[in-house]
Coordinates of C-alpha atoms in Angstrom, one line a residue:
M1199 CA 5.6 34.2 -4.6
D1200 CA 7.8 32.8 -7.5
I1201 CA 7.7 29.2 -8.7
E1202 CA 10.8 28.1 -6.8
A1203 CA 9.5 29.6 -3.6
V1204 CA 6.2 27.7 -4.0
A1205 CA 8.1 24.5 -4.7
R1206 CA 10.4 25.0 -1.7
N1207 CA 7.4 25.7 0.5
Q1208 CA 5.8 22.5 -0.8
L1209 CA 9.0 20.6 0.0
Y1210 CA 9.5 21.7 3.6
R1211 CA 5.9 21.7 4.9
G1212 CA 5.2 19.5 7.9
T1213 CA 7.4 16.5 7.6
Y1214 CA 10.7 18.1 6.7
A1215 CA 11.7 19.7 10.0
P1216 CA 15.0 18.4 11.2
S1217 CA 14.5 14.8 12.3
R1218 CA 15.4 13.7 15.8
S1219 CA 17.3 10.5 16.4
P1220 CA 15.1 7.5 15.7
A1221 CA 14.1 5.3 18.6
L1222 CA 15.9 2.1 17.7
T1223 CA 14.9 -0.2 20.4
R1224 CA 15.5 -3.8 21.4
I1225 CA 11.9 -4.5 20.4
T1226 CA 12.7 -3.6 16.8
A1227 CA 15.7 -5.9 16.8
H1228 CA 13.7 -8.7 18.3
R1229 CA 11.0 -8.4 15.7
M1230 CA 13.7 -8.3 13.0
L1231 CA 15.0 -11.7 14.3
E1232 CA 11.4 -13.0 14.3
F1233 CA 11.3 -12.4 10.5
A1234 CA 14.6 -14.3 10.2
R1235 CA 13.3 -17.3 12.1
P1236 CA 12.1 -19.2 9.0
H1237 CA 15.6 -19.0 7.6
R1238 CA 17.3 -20.4 10.7
F1239 CA 18.8 -23.4 9.0
S1240 CA 20.4 -21.2 6.3
L1241 CA 21.5 -18.9 9.1
L1242 CA 23.1 -21.8 11.0
G1243 CA 25.0 -23.0 7.9
F1244 CA 26.0 -19.4 7.3
L1245 CA 27.4 -19.1 10.8
V1246 CA 29.3 -22.4 10.6
T1247 CA 31.0 -21.4 7.3
S1248 CA 31.7 -17.9 8.6
V1249 CA 33.5 -19.4 11.6
A1250 CA 35.5 -21.7 9.4
S1251 CA 36.5 -18.8 7.2
A1252 CA 37.6 -16.8 10.2
L1253 CA 39.8 -19.7 11.3
L1254 CA 41.5 -19.8 7.9
A1255 CA 42.0 -16.0 8.0
V1256 CA 44.0 -16.3 11.2
A1257 CA 45.9 -19.4 10.0
N1258 CA 47.6 -17.6 7.2
P1259 CA 49.6 -15.0 9.3
V1260 CA 50.7 -17.8 11.6
L1261 CA 51.9 -19.9 8.7
A1262 CA 53.7 -16.9 7.2
G1263 CA 55.6 -16.4 10.4
R1264 CA 56.7 -20.0 10.5
V1265 CA 57.9 -19.7 6.9
V1266 CA 60.0 -16.6 7.9
N1267 CA 61.4 -18.5 10.9
D1268 CA 62.3 -21.5 8.8
I1269 CA 64.0 -19.3 6.2
V1270 CA 66.0 -17.4 8.9
G1271 CA 66.9 -20.7 10.6
R1272 CA 67.9 -22.3 7.3
T1273 CA 65.5 -25.2 7.7
A1274 CA 65.3 -27.8 5.0
P1275 CA 63.8 -26.5 1.7
A1276 CA 61.2 -29.2 1.7
T1277 CA 59.7 -27.8 4.9
V1278 CA 59.4 -24.3 3.5
V1279 CA 57.8 -25.7 0.3
S1280 CA 55.4 -27.7 2.3
L1281 CA 54.4 -24.7 4.3
A1282 CA 53.9 -22.7 1.1
A1283 CA 51.7 -25.5 -0.2
V1284 CA 49.6 -25.4 3.0
I1285 CA 49.3 -21.6 2.6
G1286 CA 48.0 -22.1 -1.0
L1287 CA 45.5 -24.8 0.1
V1288 CA 44.3 -22.5 2.9
A1289 CA 43.8 -19.7 0.3
I1290 CA 41.8 -22.1 -2.0
A1291 CA 39.6 -23.3 0.9
D1292 CA 39.1 -19.7 2.0
A1293 CA 37.9 -18.7 -1.5
G1294 CA 35.5 -21.7 -1.6
L1295 CA 34.1 -20.8 1.8
G1296 CA 33.7 -17.2 0.7
I1297 CA 31.5 -18.3 -2.3
I1298 CA 29.4 -20.5 0.0
I1299 CA 29.0 -17.7 2.5
R1300 CA 27.9 -15.3 -0.2
W1301 CA 25.4 -17.7 -1.5
L1302 CA 23.9 -18.3 1.9
S1303 CA 23.9 -14.6 2.6
A1304 CA 22.1 -13.9 -0.7
R1305 CA 19.6 -16.7 0.0
I1306 CA 18.8 -15.3 3.4
G1307 CA 18.6 -11.7 2.2
E1308 CA 16.4 -12.4 -0.8
G1309 CA 14.2 -14.7 1.3
L1310 CA 13.8 -11.8 3.8
I1311 CA 12.8 -9.4 1.0
F1312 CA 10.1 -11.9 -0.1
D1313 CA 8.8 -12.3 3.4
L1314 CA 8.7 -8.6 4.2
R1315 CA 7.2 -7.6 0.9
T1316 CA 4.4 -10.2 1.0
A1317 CA 3.7 -9.4 4.6
V1318 CA 3.3 -5.7 3.9
F1319 CA 1.3 -6.2 0.7
D1320 CA -1.1 -8.7 2.4
H1321 CA -1.5 -6.4 5.4
V1322 CA -2.2 -3.4 3.3
Q1323 CA -4.8 -5.3 1.3
Q1324 CA -6.7 -5.8 4.6
M1325 CA -6.8 -2.1 5.4
P1326 CA -10.1 -0.2 5.3
V1327 CA -11.0 2.2 2.4
A1328 CA -10.3 5.1 4.7
F1329 CA -6.7 4.1 4.8
F1330 CA -6.4 4.5 1.0
T1331 CA -8.3 7.7 0.9
R1332 CA -5.7 9.3 3.2
T1333 CA -2.5 7.6 2.2
R1334 CA -0.1 8.7 -0.5
T1335 CA 0.4 5.8 -3.0
G1336 CA 4.0 6.6 -3.6
A1337 CA 4.8 6.4 0.1
L1338 CA 3.4 2.9 0.3
V1339 CA 5.3 1.8 -2.8
S1340 CA 8.5 3.2 -1.2
R1341 CA 7.9 1.0 1.9
L1342 CA 7.6 -2.0 -0.3
N1343 CA 10.7 -1.2 -2.3
S1344 CA 13.5 0.9 -0.8
D1345 CA 12.7 0.3 2.9
V1346 CA 12.3 -3.5 2.4
I1347 CA 15.6 -3.6 0.5
G1348 CA 17.3 -1.5 3.2
A1349 CA 16.0 -3.9 5.9
Q1350 CA 17.3 -7.0 4.2
R1351 CA 20.8 -5.6 4.1
A1352 CA 21.0 -6.2 7.8
F1353 CA 21.1 -10.0 7.0
A1354 CA 22.4 -10.1 3.4
T1355 CA 25.5 -7.9 4.0
T1356 CA 25.8 -6.7 7.5
L1357 CA 25.3 -10.0 9.3
S1358 CA 27.9 -11.7 7.1
G1359 CA 30.5 -9.1 8.1
V1360 CA 29.6 -9.0 11.7
V1361 CA 29.8 -12.7 12.3
T1362 CA 33.0 -13.3 10.3
N1363 CA 34.7 -10.2 11.7
L1364 CA 33.7 -10.9 15.3
V1365 CA 35.1 -14.5 15.2
T1366 CA 38.2 -13.3 13.3
L1367 CA 38.7 -10.6 16.0
L1368 CA 38.5 -13.0 18.9
L1369 CA 40.8 -15.6 17.3
T1370 CA 43.3 -12.9 16.3
L1371 CA 43.5 -11.5 19.8
A1372 CA 44.0 -15.0 21.2
V1373 CA 46.9 -15.8 18.8
M1374 CA 48.5 -12.3 19.3
V1375 CA 48.5 -12.6 23.1
R1376 CA 50.1 -16.0 22.8
L1377 CA 52.9 -14.7 20.5
S1378 CA 53.6 -11.5 22.6
W1379 CA 51.2 -10.0 25.1
Q1380 CA 53.4 -6.9 25.4
V1381 CA 53.1 -6.1 21.7
T1382 CA 49.4 -6.9 21.7
V1383 CA 48.8 -4.4 24.6
V1384 CA 50.7 -1.6 22.8
A1385 CA 48.8 -2.3 19.6
L1386 CA 45.4 -2.0 21.4
I1387 CA 46.3 1.4 22.9
L1388 CA 44.8 3.0 19.8
L1389 CA 41.6 1.0 20.1
P1390 CA 39.5 3.8 21.7
L1391 CA 40.0 5.8 18.5
F1392 CA 37.9 3.1 16.8
M1393 CA 35.1 3.0 19.3
L1394 CA 34.5 6.7 20.2
P1395 CA 33.4 8.0 16.8
A1396 CA 31.5 4.9 15.9
R1397 CA 28.4 5.6 18.0
R1398 CA 28.1 9.2 16.9
T1399 CA 28.6 8.3 13.2
G1400 CA 25.9 5.6 13.4
V1401 CA 23.3 8.0 14.9
R1402 CA 24.0 10.7 12.2
A1403 CA 23.8 8.1 9.4
A1404 CA 20.5 6.8 10.7
V1405 CA 19.0 10.3 10.8
M1406 CA 20.1 11.0 7.3
S1407 CA 18.9 7.6 6.1
R1408 CA 15.4 8.2 7.6
E1409 CA 15.2 11.6 5.8
A1410 CA 16.4 10.2 2.5
N1411 CA 13.8 7.4 2.7
Q1412 CA 11.0 10.0 3.4
L1413 CA 12.2 12.1 0.5
N1414 CA 12.3 9.1 -1.9
A1415 CA 8.7 8.3 -0.8
D1416 CA 7.6 11.8 -1.6
M1417 CA 9.2 11.7 -5.1
S1418 CA 7.6 8.3 -5.7
T1419 CA 4.2 9.8 -4.7
Q1420 CA 4.7 12.8 -7.0
M1421 CA 5.7 10.6 -9.9
T1422 CA 2.8 8.2 -9.3
E1423 CA 0.2 11.0 -9.3
R1424 CA 1.6 13.2 -12.0
F1425 CA 2.4 10.4 -14.4
S1426 CA -1.2 9.1 -14.4
A1427 CA -3.5 10.2 -17.1
P1428 CA -5.7 12.5 -15.0
G1429 CA -2.7 13.9 -13.1
A1430 CA -0.8 14.7 -16.2
T1431 CA -4.0 16.3 -17.7
L1432 CA -4.5 18.4 -14.6
V1433 CA -0.9 19.7 -14.7
K1434 CA -1.2 20.6 -18.3
L1435 CA -4.6 22.3 -17.9
F1436 CA -3.3 24.6 -15.1
G1437 CA 0.0 25.2 -16.9
R1438 CA 2.2 24.4 -13.9
P1439 CA 4.9 22.0 -15.2
N1440 CA 7.7 24.3 -14.0
L1441 CA 6.3 24.3 -10.5
E1442 CA 6.1 20.5 -10.5
S1443 CA 9.6 20.2 -12.0
D1444 CA 11.1 22.6 -9.3
A1445 CA 9.4 20.7 -6.5
F1446 CA 10.7 17.4 -7.8
A1447 CA 14.2 18.9 -8.3
L1448 CA 14.3 20.2 -4.8
R1449 CA 13.5 16.8 -3.3
A1450 CA 16.0 15.1 -5.7
A1451 CA 18.6 17.7 -4.8
R1452 CA 18.1 17.0 -1.1
V1453 CA 18.5 13.3 -1.7
R1454 CA 21.6 14.0 -3.6
D1455 CA 23.0 16.2 -0.8
I1456 CA 22.2 13.6 1.8
G1457 CA 23.9 10.9 -0.4
V1458 CA 27.0 13.0 -0.6
R1459 CA 27.0 13.7 3.1
T1460 CA 26.5 10.1 4.0
T1461 CA 29.3 9.0 1.6
M1462 CA 31.7 11.5 3.0
L1463 CA 30.7 10.7 6.6
Q1464 CA 31.4 7.0 6.0
T1465 CA 34.5 7.6 3.9
T1466 CA 36.0 10.0 6.5
F1467 CA 35.3 7.6 9.3
M1468 CA 36.8 4.6 7.4
T1469 CA 39.8 6.6 6.3
A1470 CA 40.5 7.6 9.9
L1471 CA 40.2 4.1 11.1
T1472 CA 42.5 2.8 8.3
L1473 CA 45.1 5.5 9.3
V1474 CA 44.9 4.4 12.9
S1475 CA 45.4 0.8 11.8
A1476 CA 48.5 1.8 9.8
L1477 CA 49.9 3.6 12.8
A1478 CA 49.3 0.5 14.9
V1479 CA 51.2 -1.6 12.4
A1480 CA 54.1 0.8 12.6
L1481 CA 54.1 0.4 16.4
V1482 CA 54.2 -3.4 16.1
Y1483 CA 57.1 -3.3 13.7
G1484 CA 59.0 -0.8 16.0
L1485 CA 58.3 -2.6 19.3
G1486 CA 58.4 -6.1 17.8
G1487 CA 61.7 -5.3 16.0
W1488 CA 63.2 -4.0 19.2
Y1489 CA 62.2 -7.2 21.0
A1490 CA 63.6 -9.3 18.2
L1491 CA 67.0 -7.5 18.2
R1492 CA 67.2 -8.2 21.9
G1493 CA 66.5 -11.9 21.3
Q1494 CA 63.2 -11.8 23.2
L1495 CA 61.1 -12.4 20.0
D1496 CA 61.9 -14.2 16.8
A1497 CA 61.5 -12.6 13.4
G1498 CA 58.7 -14.9 12.3
A1499 CA 56.6 -13.7 15.4
V1500 CA 57.1 -10.1 14.4
V1501 CA 55.8 -10.8 10.9
S1502 CA 52.9 -12.9 12.2
L1503 CA 52.0 -10.1 14.7
S1504 CA 52.1 -7.4 11.9
L1505 CA 49.9 -9.6 9.6
L1506 CA 47.6 -10.5 12.5
L1507 CA 47.2 -6.8 13.4
T1508 CA 45.7 -6.2 9.9
R1509 CA 43.3 -9.1 10.8
L1510 CA 42.6 -7.3 14.1
Y1511 CA 42.0 -3.7 12.9
A1512 CA 40.3 -4.7 9.7
P1513 CA 37.5 -6.5 11.6
L1514 CA 37.4 -3.7 14.1
T1515 CA 37.0 -1.2 11.2
A1516 CA 34.3 -3.4 9.6
L1517 CA 32.5 -3.8 12.9
A1518 CA 32.6 -0.1 13.6
G1519 CA 31.2 0.5 10.1
A1520 CA 28.6 -2.3 10.7
R1521 CA 27.1 -0.2 13.4
V1522 CA 26.3 2.4 10.8
D1523 CA 24.8 -0.2 8.5
I1524 CA 22.8 -1.8 11.3
M1525 CA 21.4 1.6 12.4
S1526 CA 20.3 2.3 8.8
A1527 CA 18.8 -1.2 8.5
L1528 CA 16.9 -0.8 11.7
V1529 CA 15.4 2.5 10.4
S1530 CA 14.1 0.6 7.4
F1531 CA 12.7 -2.1 9.6
E1532 CA 11.0 0.5 11.8
R1533 CA 9.3 2.0 8.7
V1534 CA 8.1 -1.4 7.6
F1535 CA 6.9 -2.3 11.1
E1536 CA 4.9 1.0 11.1
I1537 CA 2.8 -0.4 8.3
L1538 CA 2.4 -3.8 9.9
D1539 CA 1.4 -2.3 13.2
L1540 CA -1.6 -0.6 11.7
K1541 CA -4.6 -2.7 12.8
P1542 CA -7.2 -3.4 10.1
L1543 CA -10.6 -2.2 11.1
I1544 CA -12.4 -5.0 9.2
A1545 CA -11.6 -8.6 10.2
Q1546 CA -13.3 -11.9 9.7
A1547 CA -14.8 -13.4 12.8
P1548 CA -13.3 -16.7 14.0
D1549 CA -16.7 -18.4 13.8
A1550 CA -17.7 -16.8 10.5
V1551 CA -20.4 -18.5 8.5
E1552 CA -21.4 -18.5 4.8
V1553 CA -24.2 -16.3 3.5
P1554 CA -27.4 -18.5 3.6
P1555 CA -28.3 -19.9 0.1
G1556 CA -31.2 -18.7 -2.0
P1557 CA -32.5 -15.2 -2.8
V1558 CA -31.1 -12.6 -0.4
T1559 CA -32.9 -10.1 1.9
V1560 CA -30.9 -7.0 2.8
E1561 CA -31.7 -5.3 6.0
L1562 CA -30.3 -2.3 7.9
D1563 CA -31.5 -2.2 11.6
D1564 CA -31.1 1.1 13.4
V1565 CA -27.6 1.6 11.9
R1566 CA -25.4 4.4 13.3
F1567 CA -22.0 5.1 11.8
G1568 CA -19.2 7.7 11.8
Y1569 CA -16.1 7.6 9.7
P1570 CA -12.9 6.8 11.7
A1571 CA -10.4 9.5 12.6
A1572 CA -7.1 9.6 10.8
D1573 CA -5.2 8.3 13.8
K1574 CA -7.2 5.1 13.6
V1575 CA -6.4 4.2 10.0
S1576 CA -3.3 6.1 8.9
L1577 CA 0.2 7.3 9.6
A1578 CA 1.6 10.9 9.5
S1579 CA 4.5 9.8 7.4
L1580 CA 2.2 8.3 4.8
E1581 CA 0.1 11.4 4.6
D1582 CA 2.9 13.9 4.3
V1583 CA 1.8 15.8 7.5
A1584 CA 3.6 16.5 10.7
T1585 CA 0.8 15.2 12.9
L1586 CA -2.4 13.3 12.1
D1587 CA -5.7 15.0 12.1
T1588 CA -7.5 13.7 15.2
R1589 CA -10.9 14.9 14.0
G1590 CA -13.4 12.3 12.9
G1591 CA -15.8 9.8 14.4
D1592 CA -18.7 12.2 14.1
E1593 CA -21.9 10.2 13.4
V1594 CA -23.1 10.6 9.8
L1595 CA -25.9 8.0 9.9
H1596 CA -28.5 8.3 12.6
G1597 CA -30.6 5.2 13.1
I1598 CA -31.0 4.1 9.5
S1599 CA -33.4 1.2 9.0
L1600 CA -34.5 -0.4 5.7
R1601 CA -35.4 -3.7 4.2
A1602 CA -34.9 -4.9 0.6
A1603 CA -36.8 -8.1 0.0
P1604 CA -35.4 -10.7 -2.5
G1605 CA -35.8 -9.5 -6.1
R1606 CA -36.9 -6.0 -5.1
M1607 CA -35.2 -2.7 -6.0
I1608 CA -34.9 -0.1 -3.3
A1609 CA -33.8 3.4 -4.5
L1610 CA -31.9 5.9 -2.3
V1611 CA -32.1 9.6 -3.2
G1612 CA -31.3 12.8 -1.5
S1613 CA -28.8 15.7 -1.4
S1614 CA -25.1 15.2 -1.8
G1615 CA -23.5 14.2 1.5
A1616 CA -26.7 12.9 2.9
G1617 CA -25.2 9.4 3.6
K1618 CA -26.4 7.4 0.6
S1619 CA -22.9 6.1 -0.5
T1620 CA -22.1 5.4 3.1
I1621 CA -25.1 3.0 3.3
A1622 CA -23.8 1.3 0.1
Q1623 CA -20.3 0.9 1.7
L1624 CA -21.8 -0.6 4.8
V1625 CA -23.8 -3.2 2.9
S1626 CA -20.5 -4.2 1.1
R1627 CA -18.8 -4.2 4.5
L1628 CA -16.1 -1.7 3.4
Y1629 CA -16.8 -0.3 6.8
D1630 CA -18.4 -1.7 10.0
V1631 CA -21.3 0.0 11.7
D1632 CA -20.8 1.7 15.1
S1633 CA -24.2 0.3 16.4
G1634 CA -27.1 -1.5 14.9
A1635 CA -26.6 -4.1 12.2
V1636 CA -26.5 -4.8 8.5
R1637 CA -27.9 -8.3 7.7
L1638 CA -28.0 -10.5 4.7
N1639 CA -30.8 -13.2 5.1
G1640 CA -30.9 -12.4 8.8
V1641 CA -27.1 -12.8 9.4
D1642 CA -25.0 -9.9 10.5
V1643 CA -22.4 -9.1 7.9
R1644 CA -19.8 -9.1 10.7
R1645 CA -20.4 -12.8 11.2
L1646 CA -20.1 -13.7 7.5
T1647 CA -17.0 -15.0 5.8
T1648 CA -15.3 -12.4 3.7
R1649 CA -15.3 -14.6 0.6
S1650 CA -19.1 -15.4 0.7
L1651 CA -19.9 -11.7 1.3
Q1652 CA -17.8 -10.7 -1.7
D1653 CA -19.5 -13.3 -3.8
T1654 CA -23.0 -12.3 -2.7
V1655 CA -22.7 -8.5 -3.0
G1656 CA -21.7 -6.7 -6.2
L1657 CA -21.0 -2.9 -6.2
V1658 CA -20.8 -0.7 -9.2
T1659 CA -19.6 2.9 -8.5
Q1660 CA -19.7 6.1 -10.5
D1661 CA -16.0 6.1 -11.6
G1662 CA -16.0 2.5 -13.1
H1663 CA -12.4 1.8 -12.1
L1664 CA -10.3 -0.5 -14.3
F1665 CA -6.7 -1.7 -14.0
H1666 CA -4.1 -1.0 -16.6
E1667 CA -4.5 -4.5 -18.0
T1668 CA -6.4 -6.3 -20.7
I1669 CA -10.1 -6.5 -20.9
R1670 CA -9.9 -10.2 -20.2
A1671 CA -7.9 -9.6 -17.0
N1672 CA -10.3 -6.8 -15.8
L1673 CA -13.2 -9.2 -16.3
Q1674 CA -11.6 -12.2 -14.7
L1675 CA -11.0 -10.1 -11.6
A1676 CA -14.6 -11.1 -10.8
R1677 CA -14.2 -14.7 -11.7
P1678 CA -10.7 -16.0 -12.5
E1679 CA -11.9 -19.3 -13.7
A1680 CA -14.3 -17.8 -16.2
T1681 CA -14.0 -19.3 -19.7
E1682 CA -14.0 -17.5 -23.0
P1683 CA -17.7 -18.1 -23.7
D1684 CA -18.5 -16.8 -20.1
L1685 CA -16.6 -13.6 -20.9
W1686 CA -18.3 -13.0 -24.2
D1687 CA -21.7 -13.7 -22.7
A1688 CA -21.2 -11.1 -20.0
L1689 CA -20.0 -8.6 -22.6
R1690 CA -23.1 -9.3 -24.7
R1691 CA -25.4 -8.8 -21.8
A1692 CA -23.6 -5.6 -21.0
R1693 CA -24.2 -4.4 -24.6
L1694 CA -20.4 -4.2 -25.2
S1695 CA -19.6 -7.3 -27.3
D1696 CA -19.8 -5.6 -30.7
L1697 CA -17.3 -3.0 -29.6
I1698 CA -14.8 -5.5 -28.2
E1699 CA -15.1 -7.7 -31.3
S1700 CA -14.2 -4.6 -33.4
L1701 CA -10.9 -4.1 -31.6
P1702 CA -7.8 -5.6 -33.2
D1703 CA -6.8 -7.4 -30.0
G1704 CA -10.3 -8.2 -28.8
L1705 CA -10.3 -9.4 -25.2
D1706 CA -6.5 -8.9 -25.1
T1707 CA -6.9 -5.1 -25.6
V1708 CA -5.1 -3.1 -22.9
V1709 CA -7.6 -0.5 -21.5
G1710 CA -4.9 1.9 -20.1
E1711 CA -4.6 3.2 -16.6
R1712 CA -8.1 3.5 -15.0
G1713 CA -9.5 2.4 -18.4
Y1714 CA -8.9 5.8 -20.0
R1715 CA -8.6 4.3 -23.5
L1716 CA -12.3 3.7 -23.3
S1717 CA -15.1 6.3 -23.2
G1718 CA -17.0 6.8 -19.9
G1719 CA -20.0 4.8 -21.1
E1720 CA -17.7 2.0 -22.3
R1721 CA -15.9 1.8 -19.0
Q1722 CA -19.1 1.7 -17.1
R1723 CA -20.5 -1.0 -19.3
L1724 CA -17.3 -3.0 -18.8
T1725 CA -17.7 -2.8 -15.0
I1726 CA -21.3 -4.0 -15.4
A1727 CA -20.0 -6.9 -17.5
R1728 CA -17.7 -7.7 -14.7
L1729 CA -20.6 -7.6 -12.3
L1730 CA -22.6 -9.9 -14.5
L1731 CA -19.7 -12.3 -14.7
K1732 CA -19.6 -12.3 -10.9
Q1733 CA -23.3 -13.2 -10.7
P1734 CA -24.0 -11.6 -7.3
R1735 CA -27.3 -12.1 -5.6
V1736 CA -27.3 -8.5 -4.3
V1737 CA -26.5 -5.5 -6.6
V1738 CA -25.6 -2.1 -5.2
L1739 CA -25.4 0.7 -7.7
D1740 CA -23.8 3.9 -6.4
E1741 CA -24.5 6.7 -8.9
A1742 CA -23.6 4.4 -11.7
T1743 CA -24.8 6.7 -14.5
A1744 CA -24.3 10.1 -12.9
A1745 CA -21.2 11.1 -15.0
L1746 CA -22.6 10.0 -18.4
D1747 CA -24.2 11.8 -21.2
A1748 CA -27.7 10.9 -22.4
T1749 CA -26.6 8.5 -25.1
S1750 CA -24.1 6.7 -22.9
E1751 CA -26.6 6.6 -20.0
A1752 CA -29.2 4.9 -22.2
A1753 CA -26.7 2.2 -23.1
V1754 CA -25.6 1.7 -19.5
Q1755 CA -29.3 1.6 -18.4
E1756 CA -29.9 -1.2 -20.8
A1757 CA -27.0 -3.1 -19.3
L1758 CA -28.2 -2.4 -15.8
T1759 CA -31.6 -3.7 -16.6
E1760 CA -29.9 -7.0 -17.4
A1761 CA -27.8 -6.8 -14.3
L1762 CA -30.7 -6.1 -11.9
T1763 CA -33.1 -8.8 -13.2
G1764 CA -34.0 -11.3 -10.5
R1765 CA -31.6 -9.7 -8.0
T1766 CA -32.0 -7.8 -4.8
A1767 CA -30.9 -4.2 -5.6
L1768 CA -30.0 -1.0 -3.7
V1769 CA -29.8 1.8 -6.3
I1770 CA -28.4 5.2 -5.4
A1771 CA -29.4 7.8 -8.0
H1772 CA -29.1 11.5 -8.6
R1773 CA -31.2 11.4 -11.7
L1774 CA -34.6 10.6 -10.4
A1775 CA -35.9 9.5 -13.8
T1776 CA -33.8 6.4 -13.6
I1777 CA -35.5 5.1 -10.4
R1778 CA -39.2 6.0 -11.0
N1779 CA -40.0 2.3 -11.3
A1780 CA -38.3 1.2 -8.1
D1781 CA -40.3 -0.9 -5.7
E1782 CA -39.6 1.6 -3.0
I1783 CA -37.8 5.0 -2.9
L1784 CA -36.1 6.2 0.3
V1785 CA -35.3 9.8 0.7
V1786 CA -32.1 10.3 2.8
E1787 CA -31.2 13.7 4.3
A1788 CA -28.6 14.4 6.9
G1789 CA -28.1 10.7 7.7
R1790 CA -31.8 10.0 8.2
I1791 CA -34.5 8.5 6.1
V1792 CA -37.1 11.3 6.0
E1793 CA -39.5 9.8 3.4
H1794 CA -40.3 6.5 1.8
G1795 CA -42.8 5.2 -0.7
S1796 CA -43.3 4.8 -4.4
H1797 CA -42.6 7.5 -7.0
T1798 CA -46.3 8.3 -7.2
Q1799 CA -46.9 8.3 -3.4
L1800 CA -43.9 10.6 -2.8
L1801 CA -44.9 13.1 -5.4
A1802 CA -48.4 13.2 -4.0
A1803 CA -47.0 13.8 -0.5
G1804 CA -45.4 17.0 -1.6
G1805 CA -42.3 16.5 0.6
R1806 CA -38.6 16.5 0.0
Y1807 CA -38.8 14.0 -2.9
A1808 CA -41.3 16.2 -4.7
E1809 CA -39.0 19.2 -4.1
L1810 CA -36.1 17.3 -5.6
Y1811 CA -38.1 16.1 -8.5
T1812 CA -39.5 19.6 -9.3
T1813 CA -36.1 21.2 -9.1
Q1814 CA -34.5 18.6 -11.3
F1815 CA -37.2 18.6 -14.0
A1816 CA -38.3 22.3 -13.9
D1817 CA -37.6 22.6 -17.6
D1818 CA -38.8 19.0 -18.5
P1819 CA -42.1 18.3 -16.8
E1820 CA -42.4 14.9 -18.4
P1821 CA -39.0 13.3 -18.4
A1822 CA -38.4 10.1 -20.3
V1823 CA -38.1 7.0 -18.2
A1824 CA -35.0 5.0 -19.0

């Protein structure tokens, strides 16, 4: 298969089958109005000024007709001049109202963008870790950007046109009927030509809008992943830049084609409506002129009717086009509401309490747990799949019980996939147990406040993740109010102060995405410094030295000794030499604790721990203890 075929297959898998018409329901519209509720006073002012602008729009044709009648009837010049002055004042007032309407519209629209973005961002922050392990980052970013902006157009642009044009339409019809109901009826004969294509055009535009949003999300995902340091390295190592370029180009080309089709659909629709409007004006001039020549209608009324007709069909054209805009905006609202409708699996109890003061005991009591299925934590559109994987929920921990007394270090060892990291995540309450309980000082973590739990438990993982910010910002993530001496003290205790002092920008050095400007050992020591700054009473280390060489491991172990002193600790380790001095070692296999005891006791028992130890140190019977 050539590169283009591979890229095309990548583009059209799963989610790119032809889309069906989106279910745009009244519930979506109702929820959209709920988001607009905080802006109701601005909306009220907007509606009032829109009505006033519509009144002025209808006044001009009527005044123009009176001017024509006065000229034909040879009225006093002063009267004509006065009417001309009034027309000028109406134009000035209309311009002023237009500026006010635009300001209010922008205020409402930008306020809605703020509300939607903060709501989505805050909601996503509450989602479980499983959500982020399944979701494409670019798809989430797309919801916060293009979809939110698309949603706000319903208020910032479309609402302005709908209100103004609707009022203008009703007033125009009333005045036209008053001038000549016969001419008005004839002018409205062509009205069905406005209404019939509007519905079909709106549905087609909504379908194309949904597909374009999905493709933009996919491009955002590809850029987010490939432009990161590890992603770019992976592409270069496997020599597939052409494949990536072709896959991106196919998506971009599809967006381009949809953009052209959407533009032509709207242009054709609006051109056809404009043509119908022009034909209607011709009818008015013909029928109105005939009535005027027979003395049944004056010349000014004919002029007023023709000008009013432009005020009639222009709003009708805009309202017909507004349907397209509303359908597209509702699609964006639906995509935003998809995110907001995902229920967080972890929530603070209404009667939550603080972690009791003093040294902390960590206890797991008959804990059973299975990772949630995809349909509980994710969306198909965020995963780039046609349907979510319904598998999951299988139990991975089977009745785990352990107790770490204050100041003691409990080590967890065992095969990969045995459930050690899962235990660490349950203690930190990244997930909730299915049955049993995780307790801190006798209180179930599900009854603790989120803040006190985060302040009490500190977790250091294997990857040592850092943000693309300064060293100072990465440290202050643990304690924003930390002073300069506090930061340097944490770095000194993490054995990193000399390195930071040698950097030209010191604490203001930017570490790069994921901290890739630092070595693995330096990144890990910086995360330990962050832990020391946080000063948790419980420390959980999840393979904190597994990916380091011997030299870096020794430096990190020094820092960890400082971090663990006087704290309750759960240490997950692959290298058994690092936990020989643990107060108790638990051997975890297949989600169960199969052995426990000290290093010496477990070796003497000749069980699974002795097997792991013998296998790991077959060539080094007397490993050095860090």
